[in-house]
Coordinates of C-alpha atoms in Angstrom, one line a residue:
Chain M
M1 CA 0.0 0.0 0.0
A2 CA 3.0 2.3 0.6
S3 CA 3.8 2.6 -3.1
I4 CA 4.7 6.0 -4.3
T5 CA 1.9 7.5 -6.4
P6 CA 1.6 11.0 -7.8
V7 CA -0.1 13.3 -5.3
P8 CA -3.0 15.3 -6.9
A9 CA -2.6 19.1 -6.9
D10 CA -5.7 19.6 -4.6
T11 CA -4.4 17.3 -1.9
V12 CA -5.0 18.7 1.6
I13 CA -3.9 15.8 3.7
A14 CA -1.0 13.6 2.5
V15 CA -0.1 10.7 4.7
H16 CA 2.9 8.7 3.5
G17 CA 4.1 5.4 4.9
V18 CA 3.1 6.4 8.4
T19 CA 3.9 4.0 11.2
K20 CA 3.4 4.2 14.9
H21 CA 4.9 1.6 17.2
Y22 CA 4.3 1.4 21.0
G23 CA 7.0 -1.1 21.9
S24 CA 6.1 -4.3 20.1
V25 CA 2.5 -3.1 19.3
H26 CA 2.1 -1.7 15.8
A27 CA -0.8 0.7 16.3
V28 CA -0.4 2.0 12.7
D29 CA 1.7 0.3 10.1
G30 CA 2.8 1.9 6.9
V31 CA -0.4 3.8 6.0
T32 CA -0.5 5.9 2.9
L33 CA -3.5 7.9 1.9
D34 CA -4.6 11.4 0.8
C35 CA -7.6 13.6 1.0
R36 CA -8.5 16.3 -1.5
R37 CA -10.0 19.7 -1.1
G38 CA -13.8 19.6 -0.5
E39 CA -13.9 15.9 0.0
L40 CA -15.7 13.9 2.7
F41 CA -13.4 11.1 3.5
G42 CA -14.3 8.2 5.8
L43 CA -11.9 6.2 7.9
I44 CA -13.4 2.9 9.1
G45 CA -12.1 0.0 11.1
H46 CA -12.7 -2.2 14.2
N47 CA -12.0 -0.8 17.6
G48 CA -8.2 -0.7 18.0
A49 CA -7.7 -0.6 14.3
G50 CA -5.6 2.5 14.6
K51 CA -8.1 5.2 13.5
S52 CA -7.7 7.5 16.5
T53 CA -4.0 7.0 16.6
L54 CA -3.8 8.0 12.9
F55 CA -6.0 11.0 13.6
K56 CA -3.8 12.1 16.5
M57 CA -0.7 11.8 14.3
M58 CA -2.4 13.8 11.5
L59 CA -3.0 16.6 14.1
G60 CA 0.6 16.5 15.3
L61 CA -0.5 15.4 18.8
I62 CA 1.7 12.3 18.9
P63 CA 4.9 11.8 16.8
V64 CA 5.1 9.2 14.0
T65 CA 7.6 6.4 14.4
A66 CA 8.2 6.5 10.6
G67 CA 6.7 8.2 7.6
S68 CA 5.5 11.7 7.0
I69 CA 2.2 13.6 7.2
Q70 CA 1.6 16.9 5.5
I71 CA -1.5 19.0 6.1
A72 CA -2.2 21.9 3.8
G73 CA 1.4 21.6 2.6
E74 CA 2.9 21.8 6.1
N75 CA 4.6 19.1 7.9
V76 CA 2.6 18.4 11.1
T77 CA 5.7 18.4 13.2
G78 CA 7.1 21.6 11.8
K79 CA 6.9 25.1 13.3
G80 CA 4.6 26.3 10.5
F81 CA 1.9 23.9 11.6
R82 CA 0.7 26.3 14.2
N83 CA -0.8 28.5 11.5
V84 CA -2.4 25.4 9.9
R85 CA -4.0 24.6 13.2
R86 CA -6.0 27.8 13.0
K87 CA -7.7 26.3 9.9
I88 CA -8.4 23.0 11.5
G89 CA -11.5 21.9 13.5
Y90 CA -11.1 18.7 15.6
L91 CA -13.8 16.7 17.4
P92 CA -12.1 14.0 19.5
E93 CA -13.7 10.7 20.2
N94 CA -15.8 10.8 23.4
I95 CA -15.1 14.5 23.8
V96 CA -14.6 15.7 27.3
L97 CA -15.6 19.4 28.0
Y98 CA -15.5 21.5 31.1
D99 CA -18.5 20.8 33.3
N100 CA -18.4 24.0 35.2
L101 CA -18.5 26.2 32.0
T102 CA -21.8 27.1 30.2
G103 CA -22.1 26.1 26.6
L104 CA -21.4 29.6 25.5
E105 CA -18.4 30.0 27.8
T106 CA -17.0 26.8 26.4
L107 CA -17.2 28.1 22.8
Q108 CA -15.7 31.5 23.9
F109 CA -12.8 29.7 25.6
F110 CA -11.9 27.7 22.5
A111 CA -12.5 30.7 20.2
R112 CA -10.0 32.7 22.2
L113 CA -7.5 29.9 22.0
K114 CA -7.9 29.9 18.3
G115 CA -7.3 33.6 18.3
L116 CA -10.9 34.5 17.2
P117 CA -13.2 37.2 18.6
P118 CA -15.8 35.4 20.8
D119 CA -18.7 37.2 19.2
H120 CA -19.6 34.5 16.7
C121 CA -20.0 31.9 19.4
A122 CA -23.7 32.3 20.0
A123 CA -24.4 31.9 16.2
T124 CA -22.2 28.8 16.1
L125 CA -24.2 27.4 19.1
G126 CA -27.4 28.1 17.1
R127 CA -26.0 26.2 14.1
V128 CA -25.9 23.0 16.1
G129 CA -29.3 23.6 17.7
L130 CA -28.0 24.5 21.2
Q131 CA -29.0 28.2 21.4
H132 CA -31.6 27.3 24.1
A133 CA -28.8 25.8 26.3
A134 CA -26.2 28.6 25.8
E135 CA -26.3 29.7 29.4
R136 CA -26.6 26.3 31.0
R137 CA -23.6 24.6 32.5
V138 CA -22.2 21.6 30.6
N139 CA -22.7 19.3 33.5
G140 CA -26.4 19.5 32.8
Y141 CA -26.0 18.5 29.2
S142 CA -27.0 15.1 27.8
K143 CA -24.5 13.0 25.8
G144 CA -25.9 14.2 22.6
M145 CA -25.8 17.8 23.6
R146 CA -22.2 17.5 24.6
Q147 CA -21.4 15.9 21.3
R148 CA -23.1 18.8 19.5
L149 CA -21.2 21.3 21.6
G150 CA -18.0 19.5 20.7
F151 CA -19.0 19.8 17.0
A152 CA -19.7 23.5 17.5
Q153 CA -16.3 23.9 18.9
A154 CA -14.8 22.3 15.8
L155 CA -16.8 24.6 13.6
L156 CA -15.4 27.8 15.2
G157 CA -13.5 30.1 12.9
N158 CA -14.7 28.6 9.6
P159 CA -12.1 25.8 9.5
Q160 CA -10.9 24.6 6.1
L161 CA -10.3 21.1 7.5
L162 CA -12.4 19.1 9.8
F163 CA -11.2 16.0 11.8
L164 CA -14.2 14.3 13.3
D165 CA -13.6 11.2 15.4
E166 CA -16.9 9.2 15.8
P167 CA -18.9 12.5 15.4
T168 CA -22.4 11.0 15.6
N169 CA -21.8 9.1 18.8
G170 CA -24.8 9.7 21.1
L171 CA -26.8 11.7 18.5
D172 CA -30.4 10.9 17.8
P173 CA -31.5 10.3 14.2
E174 CA -32.7 13.9 13.7
A175 CA -29.4 15.3 15.0
I176 CA -27.5 12.9 12.8
R177 CA -29.4 14.2 9.8
G178 CA -28.8 17.8 10.8
F179 CA -25.1 17.0 11.3
Y180 CA -24.7 15.7 7.8
T181 CA -26.7 18.7 6.4
I182 CA -24.0 20.9 7.9
L183 CA -21.3 18.7 6.5
N184 CA -22.7 19.0 3.0
D185 CA -22.9 22.8 3.3
L186 CA -19.3 22.9 4.4
K187 CA -18.3 20.5 1.6
K188 CA -19.9 22.9 -1.0
Q189 CA -17.7 25.7 0.5
G190 CA -14.6 23.6 -0.1
V191 CA -14.1 22.3 3.4
T192 CA -12.2 19.0 3.6
I193 CA -13.7 16.6 6.1
I194 CA -12.3 13.4 7.4
L195 CA -14.3 11.3 9.8
T196 CA -14.4 8.0 11.5
S197 CA -17.5 6.0 12.2
H198 CA -18.7 2.6 13.4
I199 CA -22.1 3.0 11.8
L200 CA -21.3 1.9 8.3
A201 CA -24.9 2.2 7.0
E202 CA -24.8 5.9 8.1
I203 CA -21.7 6.8 6.1
Q204 CA -21.9 4.6 3.0
E205 CA -24.1 7.0 1.1
R206 CA -22.4 10.1 2.4
V207 CA -18.7 9.8 2.1
D208 CA -16.9 10.5 -1.2
R209 CA -14.1 8.1 -0.5
L210 CA -13.1 6.0 2.4
A211 CA -10.2 3.9 3.7
I212 CA -10.5 0.7 5.7
L213 CA -8.0 0.1 8.5
A214 CA -7.4 -3.3 10.2
S215 CA -4.7 -4.0 12.7
G216 CA -3.1 -0.7 11.9
K217 CA -2.8 -1.5 8.2
L218 CA -4.6 0.1 5.3
Q219 CA -6.7 -2.6 3.7
A220 CA -8.2 -0.6 0.9
S221 CA -9.2 2.9 -0.1
G222 CA -11.5 4.4 -2.7
T223 CA -15.2 5.1 -3.3
V224 CA -17.6 2.6 -1.9
Q225 CA -18.3 1.5 -5.5
Q226 CA -14.6 1.0 -6.3
L227 CA -14.2 -1.1 -3.1
R228 CA -17.3 -3.2 -4.1
E229 CA -15.7 -3.9 -7.5
Q230 CA -12.4 -4.6 -6.0
M231 CA -14.0 -7.2 -3.7
S232 CA -16.1 -8.6 -6.6
L233 CA -19.0 -8.8 -4.2
P234 CA -22.2 -10.1 -5.8
L235 CA -25.4 -8.1 -6.2
T236 CA -28.6 -9.2 -4.7
I237 CA -31.7 -9.1 -7.0
T238 CA -35.0 -9.9 -5.4
V239 CA -37.9 -10.8 -7.8
K240 CA -41.5 -10.9 -6.7
P241 CA -43.4 -13.0 -9.3
A242 CA -47.1 -12.4 -10.0
V243 CA -49.6 -14.7 -8.4
G244 CA -49.3 -18.2 -9.9
A245 CA -46.1 -17.4 -11.8
M246 CA -43.6 -18.4 -9.0
D247 CA -42.6 -21.8 -10.5
S248 CA -42.2 -20.5 -14.1
V249 CA -40.1 -17.5 -13.1
Q250 CA -37.9 -19.6 -10.8
K251 CA -37.4 -22.1 -13.6
I252 CA -36.2 -19.5 -16.0
L253 CA -33.8 -17.8 -13.5
A254 CA -32.4 -21.2 -12.5
Q255 CA -31.4 -21.8 -16.1
L256 CA -29.0 -18.8 -16.1
P257 CA -25.4 -19.9 -15.3
G258 CA -23.4 -18.7 -12.3
L259 CA -26.2 -17.6 -10.1
T260 CA -27.3 -18.6 -6.7
V261 CA -31.1 -18.7 -6.6
S262 CA -33.1 -19.2 -3.4
T263 CA -36.9 -18.8 -2.8
S264 CA -39.0 -17.6 0.1
A265 CA -42.8 -17.5 0.5
D266 CA -43.4 -15.0 -2.3
C267 CA -40.0 -13.9 -3.5
I268 CA -37.0 -15.2 -5.4
T269 CA -33.6 -14.0 -4.4
V270 CA -30.7 -14.1 -6.9
H271 CA -27.1 -13.5 -6.0
C272 CA -25.3 -12.6 -9.2
P273 CA -21.8 -11.5 -10.1
R274 CA -21.7 -7.9 -11.2
E275 CA -20.9 -8.8 -14.8
Q276 CA -24.1 -10.8 -15.1
K277 CA -26.3 -8.0 -13.7
M278 CA -27.6 -6.8 -17.1
Q279 CA -28.2 -10.3 -18.3
V280 CA -30.4 -11.1 -15.3
L281 CA -32.3 -7.8 -15.5
T282 CA -32.9 -8.3 -19.3
T283 CA -34.2 -11.8 -18.6
V284 CA -36.5 -10.7 -15.8
T285 CA -38.0 -7.7 -17.6
A286 CA -38.7 -9.9 -20.7
L287 CA -41.0 -11.9 -18.4
G288 CA -43.4 -8.9 -18.5
P289 CA -46.6 -9.4 -16.4
Q290 CA -45.2 -12.6 -14.8
V291 CA -43.1 -10.3 -12.5
Q292 CA -44.9 -8.1 -10.0
D293 CA -41.8 -6.3 -8.5
L294 CA -38.1 -6.2 -8.7
H295 CA -35.4 -4.9 -6.3
V296 CA -31.6 -4.6 -6.9
R297 CA -29.3 -4.2 -4.0
E298 CA -25.6 -3.5 -4.2
A299 CA -23.3 -5.0 -1.6
S300 CA -23.5 -2.8 1.5
L301 CA -20.5 -1.1 3.0
E302 CA -20.8 -3.6 5.8
D303 CA -20.3 -6.4 3.3
V304 CA -17.3 -4.6 1.8
F305 CA -15.9 -3.9 5.3
F306 CA -16.0 -7.5 6.5
G307 CA -14.7 -8.6 3.1
F308 CA -11.6 -6.5 3.6
S309 CA -11.1 -6.6 7.4
G310 CA -12.0 -10.2 7.9
Chain F
M1 CA 5.6 32.4 22.4
E2 CA 2.3 34.3 22.3
F3 CA 0.7 35.8 25.4
A4 CA -3.0 35.8 24.4
P5 CA -3.4 32.0 24.7
I6 CA -1.5 32.0 28.0
L7 CA -3.9 34.6 29.4
T8 CA -6.9 32.7 28.0
I9 CA -5.9 29.5 29.8
A10 CA -4.9 31.4 33.0
A11 CA -8.2 33.3 33.1
K12 CA -10.1 30.0 32.8
E13 CA -8.2 28.3 35.6
F14 CA -8.6 31.4 37.8
R15 CA -12.3 31.7 37.1
D16 CA -12.8 28.0 37.9
R17 CA -11.2 28.5 41.3
I18 CA -13.4 31.6 42.0
R19 CA -16.5 29.8 40.8
N20 CA -16.0 26.6 42.9
R21 CA -15.3 28.8 45.9
W22 CA -11.7 27.5 46.2
V23 CA -10.3 31.0 46.7
L24 CA -13.0 31.9 49.2
A25 CA -12.4 28.7 51.2
V26 CA -8.6 29.0 51.3
S27 CA -8.8 32.7 52.2
L28 CA -11.1 31.8 55.1
I29 CA -8.8 29.1 56.3
F30 CA -5.8 31.5 56.4
T31 CA -7.9 34.2 58.1
V32 CA -9.3 31.9 60.8
F33 CA -5.9 30.3 61.5
A34 CA -4.1 33.6 61.7
L35 CA -6.8 35.1 64.0
V36 CA -6.7 32.1 66.3
I37 CA -2.9 32.2 66.5
T38 CA -2.9 36.0 67.1
Y39 CA -5.4 35.9 69.9
F40 CA -4.9 32.5 71.5
G41 CA -1.3 31.8 70.6
G42 CA -0.1 32.7 74.1
A43 CA -2.9 30.9 75.9
Q44 CA -0.5 28.3 77.3
Q45 CA 1.3 31.1 79.1
G46 CA -2.0 32.3 80.4
D47 CA -2.0 35.2 77.9
V48 CA -4.9 35.8 75.6
G49 CA -5.0 38.5 72.9
F50 CA -2.6 40.3 70.6
R51 CA 0.9 40.5 72.1
S52 CA 3.5 41.6 69.5
I53 CA 3.9 41.4 65.8
E54 CA 7.1 39.4 66.3
F55 CA 5.2 36.8 68.2
V56 CA 2.4 36.7 65.7
I57 CA 4.7 36.3 62.7
A58 CA 6.8 33.7 64.4
S59 CA 3.7 31.7 65.2
L60 CA 2.3 32.2 61.7
V61 CA 5.5 31.1 60.1
S62 CA 5.2 27.8 61.9
L63 CA 1.7 27.4 60.6
V64 CA 2.3 28.6 57.1
I65 CA 5.2 26.3 56.6
Y66 CA 2.9 23.3 56.9
L67 CA -0.2 24.7 55.3
I68 CA 0.8 26.7 52.2
P69 CA 3.0 23.9 50.7
L70 CA 0.1 21.4 51.2
I71 CA -2.5 23.7 49.7
A72 CA -0.2 24.6 46.7
L73 CA 0.6 20.9 46.1
I74 CA -3.1 20.0 46.2
L75 CA -4.0 22.9 43.9
G76 CA -1.5 22.0 41.2
F77 CA -0.7 18.3 41.2
D78 CA -3.3 17.4 38.5
A79 CA -2.9 20.5 36.3
I80 CA -1.7 18.6 33.3
V81 CA -2.2 14.9 34.3
G82 CA -5.8 15.7 35.2
E83 CA -6.5 17.0 31.7
R84 CA -4.7 14.0 30.2
E85 CA -6.6 11.5 32.3
R86 CA -10.0 13.1 31.7
G87 CA -9.3 13.1 28.0
S88 CA -9.4 16.9 27.4
L89 CA -5.7 17.4 26.8
D90 CA -5.8 16.3 23.1
L91 CA -8.4 18.9 22.2
L92 CA -6.4 21.6 24.0
L93 CA -3.2 20.6 22.2
S94 CA -5.0 20.6 18.8
M95 CA -5.6 24.3 19.2
P96 CA -3.0 26.7 17.8
I97 CA -1.2 26.9 21.1
T98 CA 2.2 25.4 22.1
R99 CA 2.7 23.1 25.1
V100 CA 4.8 25.8 26.8
E101 CA 1.9 28.3 26.5
L102 CA -0.6 25.7 27.9
L103 CA 1.7 25.0 30.9
L104 CA 2.4 28.6 31.6
G105 CA -1.2 29.5 31.3
K106 CA -2.2 26.8 33.8
Y107 CA 0.5 27.9 36.2
L108 CA -0.4 31.6 35.9
G109 CA -4.1 30.9 36.6
L110 CA -3.5 28.7 39.6
A111 CA -0.8 31.1 40.9
T112 CA -3.2 34.0 40.7
A113 CA -5.8 32.1 42.7
L114 CA -3.3 31.0 45.3
T115 CA -1.8 34.5 45.6
L116 CA -5.2 36.1 45.9
S117 CA -6.2 33.7 48.7
T118 CA -3.0 34.3 50.6
V119 CA -3.2 38.1 50.3
L120 CA -7.0 38.1 51.1
G121 CA -6.7 35.7 54.0
F122 CA -3.7 37.3 55.7
G123 CA -4.5 40.8 54.5
L124 CA -7.8 40.7 56.4
V125 CA -6.0 39.9 59.6
A126 CA -3.6 42.9 59.0
V127 CA -6.6 45.1 58.6
M128 CA -8.1 43.8 61.8
L129 CA -4.8 44.4 63.7
L130 CA -4.1 47.8 62.0
A131 CA -4.8 49.7 65.3
H132 CA -2.0 47.7 67.1
L133 CA 0.6 48.0 64.3
T134 CA 3.4 50.5 64.0
P135 CA 4.6 51.3 60.5
S136 CA 7.6 49.0 61.0
A137 CA 5.5 46.2 62.3
L138 CA 3.2 46.5 59.3
L139 CA 6.2 46.4 57.1
H140 CA 7.3 43.1 58.7
Y141 CA 3.8 41.7 58.3
L142 CA 3.8 42.7 54.6
G143 CA 7.1 41.0 54.3
F144 CA 5.7 37.9 55.8
M145 CA 2.7 38.0 53.4
L146 CA 5.0 38.5 50.4
S147 CA 7.3 35.6 51.5
S148 CA 4.2 33.4 52.0
V149 CA 3.1 34.2 48.4
L150 CA 6.6 33.2 47.2
L151 CA 6.5 30.0 49.2
G152 CA 3.1 29.1 47.7
L153 CA 4.4 29.8 44.2
A154 CA 7.5 27.7 44.7
F155 CA 5.4 24.7 45.8
L156 CA 2.9 25.3 43.1
S157 CA 5.7 25.1 40.6
L158 CA 6.8 21.8 42.1
A159 CA 3.2 20.6 41.9
V160 CA 2.9 21.5 38.2
M161 CA 6.1 19.7 37.6
V162 CA 4.7 16.6 39.3
S163 CA 1.6 16.9 37.1
V164 CA 3.7 16.8 33.9
F165 CA 6.0 13.9 35.0
A166 CA 3.4 11.7 36.5
S167 CA 1.6 9.2 34.2
D168 CA -1.7 9.3 36.1
R169 CA -3.5 11.3 38.9
T170 CA -2.9 8.6 41.5
R171 CA 0.8 8.7 41.0
A172 CA 0.8 12.5 40.9
S173 CA -1.0 12.7 44.2
G174 CA 1.5 10.2 45.7
L175 CA 4.4 12.2 44.4
A176 CA 2.9 15.5 45.7
I177 CA 2.4 14.0 49.2
A178 CA 6.0 12.7 49.1
L179 CA 7.3 16.1 48.2
W180 CA 5.4 17.6 51.1
F181 CA 6.8 15.1 53.5
L182 CA 10.3 15.6 52.2
F183 CA 10.5 19.4 52.3
V184 CA 8.3 20.1 55.3
L185 CA 9.0 17.2 57.6
V186 CA 11.9 15.0 56.6
F187 CA 14.5 17.4 55.2
D188 CA 15.1 19.3 58.5
L189 CA 15.3 16.0 60.5
L190 CA 17.9 14.7 58.1
L191 CA 19.9 17.8 58.4
L192 CA 19.7 17.8 62.1
G193 CA 20.6 14.1 62.2
A194 CA 23.7 14.8 60.0
L195 CA 24.7 17.7 62.2
V196 CA 24.5 15.7 65.4
L197 CA 26.3 12.6 63.9
S198 CA 29.1 14.7 62.5
G199 CA 29.8 16.6 65.6
D200 CA 30.4 20.2 64.6
S201 CA 32.9 19.8 61.8
A202 CA 32.1 19.9 58.1
V203 CA 28.4 19.7 58.2
G204 CA 28.2 22.7 60.5
V205 CA 30.0 24.8 57.9
I206 CA 27.7 23.7 55.0
F207 CA 24.6 23.5 57.1
P208 CA 23.3 27.0 56.1
Y209 CA 23.8 26.3 52.4
L210 CA 22.0 23.0 52.7
L211 CA 19.0 24.8 54.2
L212 CA 18.8 26.8 51.0
L213 CA 18.0 23.6 49.1
N214 CA 14.6 23.6 50.7
P215 CA 12.1 26.4 49.8
A216 CA 10.3 25.9 53.2
D217 CA 13.6 26.6 55.0
V218 CA 14.3 29.6 52.8
F219 CA 10.9 30.9 53.8
R220 CA 11.6 30.3 57.5
V221 CA 15.0 32.0 57.4
L222 CA 13.6 34.8 55.4
N223 CA 11.0 35.6 58.1
I224 CA 12.9 34.7 61.2
F225 CA 16.0 36.7 60.3
S226 CA 14.1 39.9 59.8
L227 CA 13.0 39.9 63.4
D228 CA 15.6 40.4 66.1
E229 CA 13.6 39.0 69.0
V230 CA 12.6 35.9 67.1
R231 CA 16.1 35.3 65.7
N232 CA 17.4 35.0 69.3
L233 CA 14.4 33.0 70.3
Y234 CA 15.1 30.4 67.5
G235 CA 18.8 30.4 68.1
L236 CA 19.3 30.5 64.4
A237 CA 21.8 33.3 64.5
T238 CA 24.3 30.8 65.9
V239 CA 24.1 28.6 62.8
F240 CA 23.3 30.9 60.0
P241 CA 25.9 33.4 58.8
P242 CA 24.4 36.9 58.5
A243 CA 26.0 37.2 55.0
L244 CA 23.6 34.7 53.7
A245 CA 20.6 36.1 55.4
K246 CA 19.9 39.0 53.1
P247 CA 16.3 39.3 52.1
W248 CA 17.1 40.0 48.4
L249 CA 19.3 36.9 48.3
L250 CA 16.7 34.7 49.9
G251 CA 14.0 36.2 47.8
G252 CA 16.1 35.5 44.7
L253 CA 16.4 31.9 45.9
M254 CA 12.7 31.6 46.2
L255 CA 12.4 32.9 42.6
V256 CA 14.9 30.1 41.6
W257 CA 12.6 27.6 43.4
I258 CA 9.7 29.0 41.3
I259 CA 11.4 29.0 38.0
A260 CA 13.5 25.8 38.1
P261 CA 10.7 23.2 38.6
L262 CA 8.5 25.1 36.0
G263 CA 11.5 25.1 33.6
L264 CA 12.0 21.3 34.1
A265 CA 8.3 20.7 33.6
T266 CA 8.3 22.8 30.4
W267 CA 11.3 20.8 29.1
R268 CA 9.6 17.5 29.9
F269 CA 6.2 18.5 28.5
H270 CA 7.8 19.7 25.3
K271 CA 9.5 16.4 24.8

């Protein structure tokens, strides 16, 4: 995976051959990846796969054992990285905030640390739907509210780069939708976003590209579709025959080579290799009124993930 | 190094201590102890009430030498390790600030809280005693307050150093307690033991210099030596050369005790 490939001109994050060893434990092992401007990039892996360690190295919080990381053209361990930090928003996994500060004070504290005037903080709180809790102390916040406050903190100062470690932890479905709406707006403005998540169904339709980490190693990276193709995962086509046509439809489908066909009470399920997809669809549509309904499902990100990470 | 982030962190630390009433509580402790000592310090001799400023300062020095190091160590032992253990350190360090600025901000905020408590607590007593104090007595008392502030800052510096070196809060608290025992209780006993065992030869000559290796002893010498009556009372004049007992020299030493641990902590945290 650590082969040298030309880095595209709009690369914002360039990770090259990065390794982190803690004694004999290889937390991250020779990872190479890049993120481009305005991209929503997902990093997925089991617990302990090395995602958070990689994040921390990208932010210059812990040194790499080997390899190099450049963010916005600056080496993360260099002196110039301080200025890059002003353009970065970071939401750590399981964020811990200060219980004795109010929501607004929390944002004002971080705004000052970023060298920003604190007058935009109230608007940022409103952006994550916490305006009603601005004057309440954080110790009275629910887990979801803390997570939203943490996200608001990351949004301070219009960052050009967002590092979000398990950002939807503790959020309810409505808040998750609101969260991704904000991410989409930011993407349109050219903000580069890199996030980790355990909830694969949630990110599979939303990320532009993703990387799969397992035991500290990069297993694969690309769009969800590219990874599906790389894994040669079969499609699932579900056919619902018209009343009385079950046997005839099943017979026709069973004659096609290379398919796995199974039946349930009123449906026929066909697992077919990608290259046979059009052949199956043509056959099914030619059956006309004998078919009542048809559903095609791509392999999910979960299928892809388990395919790569084992 | 930029000052704005240092001040931001310091302001937060200070405000935390005001908000959770730490400053108020410690000020009250100082005031109550100082008043009790002032009025009842001579009770054993059948004397109740204010006697002389020398007597008050001598009694307060014995109290402060135990109390202030303990309070300073408790205040600062988890400054950094506490953030690390709670999980808030990574977020702080992801901000456009350096580790040195974070450390100095923490120290400055805690130091302001401790200084304010000391000045408020003992200042209130000075105000109450104002009618009894001559200008020179007041000056002595102010000197005592200033040296108490320096003693607090020195032990706070040690505490912040502990908070950088320790890997978790439990170890940090253990180390802080060990430092208190070492400087406040054990150090003098060891010196005394060495002095007795060696007769009055070599150790007697270097004894005053060894005292300077302990900020608590520097504080004691600084206060006792400024008061003639007390100096004779403690018999210190016999072991301590007057050339060393200059307030500016001892004050300078206290500054070294403030700067050195903080410098060591900065070096370690930066690594």
